[in-house]
């Protein structure tokens, strides 16, 4: 019996290693971006019945696990307020250093509001550079203005 979504994520990660799968292969199989697919497999997005069935087949998941993939998850996957994983911490640091700048420039360009993490897309690519390859990360979210009432 599966008691929470994390158990399904753990099963997926074990099978991914055992089968030597890449997230791009999983994404191609379900017809979504590698970014969305990875988030979904890690428990942050809700899959359709068809997507869950394909993922279930790829990772040899039980019917119960496949059902869990279709349930709206509790979003937010970091176990601590300040992340300890170095890569995630650097993203946290990026927001700490540049967050006020990003906020100021978005408000100057769009007005008072936020960037949606719901109507959102992300693309992560390797960018070759003679001084060392770079991570090129593009995030695109719909602007949602605050309303007056």
PDB file of C-alpha atoms in Angstrom:
ATOM      1  CA  UNK A   1       0.000   0.000   0.000  1.00  0.00           C
ATOM      2  CA  UNK A   2       1.283   3.451  -0.954  1.00  0.00           C
ATOM      3  CA  UNK A   3       0.697   6.075   1.728  1.00  0.00           C
ATOM      4  CA  UNK A   4       2.079   9.209   0.035  1.00  0.00           C
ATOM      5  CA  UNK A   5       3.338  10.594  -3.278  1.00  0.00           C
ATOM      6  CA  UNK A   6       6.973  10.539  -2.153  1.00  0.00           C
ATOM      7  CA  UNK A   7       6.920   6.732  -2.264  1.00  0.00           C
ATOM      8  CA  UNK A   8       5.984   6.887  -5.947  1.00  0.00           C
ATOM      9  CA  UNK A   9       8.779   9.390  -6.610  1.00  0.00           C
ATOM     10  CA  UNK A  10      11.240   7.111  -4.842  1.00  0.00           C
ATOM     11  CA  UNK A  11      10.107   4.157  -6.997  1.00  0.00           C
ATOM     12  CA  UNK A  12      10.499   6.222 -10.156  1.00  0.00           C
ATOM     13  CA  UNK A  13      14.030   7.309  -9.209  1.00  0.00           C
ATOM     14  CA  UNK A  14      15.107   3.743  -8.404  1.00  0.00           C
ATOM     15  CA  UNK A  15      13.708   2.459 -11.721  1.00  0.00           C
ATOM     16  CA  UNK A  16      15.269   5.365 -13.639  1.00  0.00           C
ATOM     17  CA  UNK A  17      18.705   4.385 -12.359  1.00  0.00           C
ATOM     18  CA  UNK A  18      18.140   0.661 -12.904  1.00  0.00           C
ATOM     19  CA  UNK A  19      16.879   1.182 -16.465  1.00  0.00           C
ATOM     20  CA  UNK A  20      19.437   3.925 -17.253  1.00  0.00           C
ATOM     21  CA  UNK A  21      16.706   6.221 -18.536  1.00  0.00           C
ATOM     22  CA  UNK A  22      17.120   9.941 -19.219  1.00  0.00           C
ATOM     23  CA  UNK A  23      14.382  12.465 -18.457  1.00  0.00           C
ATOM     24  CA  UNK A  24      14.362  13.418 -22.149  1.00  0.00           C
ATOM     25  CA  UNK A  25      13.400   9.827 -23.010  1.00  0.00           C
ATOM     26  CA  UNK A  26      10.525   9.926 -20.533  1.00  0.00           C
ATOM     27  CA  UNK A  27       9.445  13.335 -21.853  1.00  0.00           C
ATOM     28  CA  UNK A  28       9.462  12.089 -25.444  1.00  0.00           C
ATOM     29  CA  UNK A  29       7.354   9.088 -24.421  1.00  0.00           C
ATOM     30  CA  UNK A  30       4.628  11.235 -22.837  1.00  0.00           C
ATOM     31  CA  UNK A  31       4.880  14.175 -25.245  1.00  0.00           C
ATOM     32  CA  UNK A  32       5.853  16.892 -22.764  1.00  0.00           C
ATOM     33  CA  UNK A  33       8.980  18.987 -22.135  1.00  0.00           C
ATOM     34  CA  UNK A  34      11.801  17.436 -20.141  1.00  0.00           C
ATOM     35  CA  UNK A  35      11.348  20.162 -17.533  1.00  0.00           C
ATOM     36  CA  UNK A  36       7.615  19.505 -16.964  1.00  0.00           C
ATOM     37  CA  UNK A  37       8.107  15.742 -17.145  1.00  0.00           C
ATOM     38  CA  UNK A  38      10.876  15.781 -14.552  1.00  0.00           C
ATOM     39  CA  UNK A  39       8.770  17.950 -12.223  1.00  0.00           C
ATOM     40  CA  UNK A  40       5.819  15.585 -12.682  1.00  0.00           C
ATOM     41  CA  UNK A  41       7.885  12.474 -11.999  1.00  0.00           C
ATOM     42  CA  UNK A  42       9.345  14.150  -8.908  1.00  0.00           C
ATOM     43  CA  UNK A  43       5.826  14.758  -7.598  1.00  0.00           C
ATOM     44  CA  UNK A  44       5.212  18.410  -8.461  1.00  0.00           C
ATOM     45  CA  UNK A  45       2.699  18.139 -11.333  1.00  0.00           C
ATOM     46  CA  UNK A  46      -0.461  16.157 -12.056  1.00  0.00           C
ATOM     47  CA  UNK A  47      -0.355  13.701 -14.953  1.00  0.00           C
ATOM     48  CA  UNK A  48      -3.265  12.752 -17.167  1.00  0.00           C
ATOM     49  CA  UNK A  49      -4.406   9.141 -17.154  1.00  0.00           C
ATOM     50  CA  UNK A  50      -2.586   8.540 -20.438  1.00  0.00           C
ATOM     51  CA  UNK A  51       0.657  10.172 -19.270  1.00  0.00           C
ATOM     52  CA  UNK A  52       0.547   8.227 -15.998  1.00  0.00           C
ATOM     53  CA  UNK A  53       0.016   4.965 -17.875  1.00  0.00           C
ATOM     54  CA  UNK A  54       3.073   5.599 -20.069  1.00  0.00           C
ATOM     55  CA  UNK A  55       5.202   6.531 -17.046  1.00  0.00           C
ATOM     56  CA  UNK A  56       3.890   3.477 -15.234  1.00  0.00           C
ATOM     57  CA  UNK A  57       4.966   1.250 -18.099  1.00  0.00           C
ATOM     58  CA  UNK A  58       8.402   2.892 -18.398  1.00  0.00           C
ATOM     59  CA  UNK A  59       9.119   2.536 -14.680  1.00  0.00           C
ATOM     60  CA  UNK A  60       7.186  -0.707 -13.995  1.00  0.00           C
ATOM     61  CA  UNK A  61       4.836   1.012 -11.534  1.00  0.00           C
ATOM     62  CA  UNK A  62       1.830  -0.612  -9.908  1.00  0.00           C
ATOM     63  CA  UNK A  63      -1.736   0.461 -10.730  1.00  0.00           C
ATOM     64  CA  UNK A  64      -1.851   2.164  -7.338  1.00  0.00           C
ATOM     65  CA  UNK A  65       1.302   4.181  -8.120  1.00  0.00           C
ATOM     66  CA  UNK A  66      -0.148   5.143 -11.506  1.00  0.00           C
ATOM     67  CA  UNK A  67      -3.257   6.423  -9.725  1.00  0.00           C
ATOM     68  CA  UNK A  68      -1.080   8.552  -7.414  1.00  0.00           C
ATOM     69  CA  UNK A  69       0.503  10.227 -10.478  1.00  0.00           C
ATOM     70  CA  UNK A  70      -2.953  11.582 -11.378  1.00  0.00           C
ATOM     71  CA  UNK A  71      -3.650  13.214  -7.997  1.00  0.00           C
ATOM     72  CA  UNK A  72      -2.965  16.932  -7.541  1.00  0.00           C
ATOM     73  CA  UNK A  73       0.216  17.033  -5.434  1.00  0.00           C
ATOM     74  CA  UNK A  74       1.228  19.117  -2.472  1.00  0.00           C
ATOM     75  CA  UNK A  75       3.612  21.447  -4.270  1.00  0.00           C
ATOM     76  CA  UNK A  76       6.934  22.525  -2.885  1.00  0.00           C
ATOM     77  CA  UNK A  77       9.584  19.864  -2.657  1.00  0.00           C
ATOM     78  CA  UNK A  78      12.378  21.348  -0.585  1.00  0.00           C
ATOM     79  CA  UNK A  79      12.775  19.722   2.845  1.00  0.00           C
ATOM     80  CA  UNK A  80      14.240  22.811   4.547  1.00  0.00           C
ATOM     81  CA  UNK A  81      13.685  26.572   4.434  1.00  0.00           C
ATOM     82  CA  UNK A  82      17.261  27.124   3.242  1.00  0.00           C
ATOM     83  CA  UNK A  83      18.251  24.367   0.817  1.00  0.00           C
ATOM     84  CA  UNK A  84      21.412  22.419   1.589  1.00  0.00           C
ATOM     85  CA  UNK A  85      21.989  20.844  -1.837  1.00  0.00           C
ATOM     86  CA  UNK A  86      24.709  22.999  -3.483  1.00  0.00           C
ATOM     87  CA  UNK A  87      22.961  23.383  -6.851  1.00  0.00           C
ATOM     88  CA  UNK A  88      19.597  24.259  -5.309  1.00  0.00           C
ATOM     89  CA  UNK A  89      21.335  26.542  -2.805  1.00  0.00           C
ATOM     90  CA  UNK A  90      22.937  28.471  -5.697  1.00  0.00           C
ATOM     91  CA  UNK A  91      19.481  29.098  -7.152  1.00  0.00           C
ATOM     92  CA  UNK A  92      18.345  30.235  -3.696  1.00  0.00           C
ATOM     93  CA  UNK A  93      21.433  32.472  -3.541  1.00  0.00           C
ATOM     94  CA  UNK A  94      20.612  33.839  -6.995  1.00  0.00           C
ATOM     95  CA  UNK A  95      17.169  34.903  -5.774  1.00  0.00           C
ATOM     96  CA  UNK A  96      18.669  36.350  -2.575  1.00  0.00           C
ATOM     97  CA  UNK A  97      21.177  38.435  -4.527  1.00  0.00           C
ATOM     98  CA  UNK A  98      19.105  39.332  -7.600  1.00  0.00           C
ATOM     99  CA  UNK A  99      15.525  38.910  -6.345  1.00  0.00           C
ATOM    100  CA  UNK A 100      14.994  42.587  -5.559  1.00  0.00           C
ATOM    101  CA  UNK A 101      16.498  43.521  -8.939  1.00  0.00           C
ATOM    102  CA  UNK A 102      14.230  41.081 -10.775  1.00  0.00           C
ATOM    103  CA  UNK A 103      11.216  42.370  -8.811  1.00  0.00           C
ATOM    104  CA  UNK A 104      12.086  46.012  -9.505  1.00  0.00           C
ATOM    105  CA  UNK A 105      12.589  45.440 -13.240  1.00  0.00           C
ATOM    106  CA  UNK A 106       9.397  43.374 -13.613  1.00  0.00           C
ATOM    107  CA  UNK A 107       7.397  46.041 -11.777  1.00  0.00           C
ATOM    108  CA  UNK A 108       8.955  48.796 -13.884  1.00  0.00           C
ATOM    109  CA  UNK A 109       8.096  46.953 -17.112  1.00  0.00           C
ATOM    110  CA  UNK A 110       4.706  45.416 -16.195  1.00  0.00           C
ATOM    111  CA  UNK A 111       3.413  47.197 -13.090  1.00  0.00           C
ATOM    112  CA  UNK A 112       2.504  45.770  -9.690  1.00  0.00           C
ATOM    113  CA  UNK A 113       2.056  42.006  -9.994  1.00  0.00           C
ATOM    114  CA  UNK A 114       3.767  38.654 -10.134  1.00  0.00           C
ATOM    115  CA  UNK A 115       5.087  36.120 -12.601  1.00  0.00           C
ATOM    116  CA  UNK A 116       2.890  33.038 -12.625  1.00  0.00           C
ATOM    117  CA  UNK A 117       4.361  29.674 -11.731  1.00  0.00           C
ATOM    118  CA  UNK A 118       1.140  28.076 -13.015  1.00  0.00           C
ATOM    119  CA  UNK A 119       1.019  29.556 -16.529  1.00  0.00           C
ATOM    120  CA  UNK A 120       4.738  28.918 -16.823  1.00  0.00           C
ATOM    121  CA  UNK A 121       7.366  27.251 -18.964  1.00  0.00           C
ATOM    122  CA  UNK A 122      11.049  26.553 -18.490  1.00  0.00           C
ATOM    123  CA  UNK A 123      13.849  25.475 -20.801  1.00  0.00           C
ATOM    124  CA  UNK A 124      17.256  24.293 -19.583  1.00  0.00           C
ATOM    125  CA  UNK A 125      20.037  23.827 -22.118  1.00  0.00           C
ATOM    126  CA  UNK A 126      23.799  23.371 -22.165  1.00  0.00           C
ATOM    127  CA  UNK A 127      25.561  26.385 -23.663  1.00  0.00           C
ATOM    128  CA  UNK A 128      29.066  25.602 -24.852  1.00  0.00           C
ATOM    129  CA  UNK A 129      31.667  28.177 -23.865  1.00  0.00           C
ATOM    130  CA  UNK A 130      35.446  28.116 -24.282  1.00  0.00           C
ATOM    131  CA  UNK A 131      35.843  29.109 -20.605  1.00  0.00           C
ATOM    132  CA  UNK A 132      33.609  26.256 -19.446  1.00  0.00           C
ATOM    133  CA  UNK A 133      30.112  25.195 -20.424  1.00  0.00           C
ATOM    134  CA  UNK A 134      27.267  27.294 -19.061  1.00  0.00           C
ATOM    135  CA  UNK A 135      23.769  26.495 -17.899  1.00  0.00           C
ATOM    136  CA  UNK A 136      21.218  28.418 -19.959  1.00  0.00           C
ATOM    137  CA  UNK A 137      17.925  28.546 -18.084  1.00  0.00           C
ATOM    138  CA  UNK A 138      14.941  30.404 -19.543  1.00  0.00           C
ATOM    139  CA  UNK A 139      11.820  30.821 -17.417  1.00  0.00           C
ATOM    140  CA  UNK A 140       8.664  32.286 -18.883  1.00  0.00           C
ATOM    141  CA  UNK A 141       5.607  33.000 -16.759  1.00  0.00           C
ATOM    142  CA  UNK A 142       2.432  34.911 -17.454  1.00  0.00           C
ATOM    143  CA  UNK A 143       2.309  38.310 -15.733  1.00  0.00           C
ATOM    144  CA  UNK A 144      -0.527  38.527 -13.230  1.00  0.00           C
ATOM    145  CA  UNK A 145      -1.295  42.073 -12.090  1.00  0.00           C
ATOM    146  CA  UNK A 146      -2.635  42.731  -8.627  1.00  0.00           C
ATOM    147  CA  UNK A 147      -6.213  43.962  -8.826  1.00  0.00           C
ATOM    148  CA  UNK A 148      -7.786  46.795  -6.930  1.00  0.00           C
ATOM    149  CA  UNK A 149     -11.203  46.363  -5.352  1.00  0.00           C
TER     150      UNK A 149
END
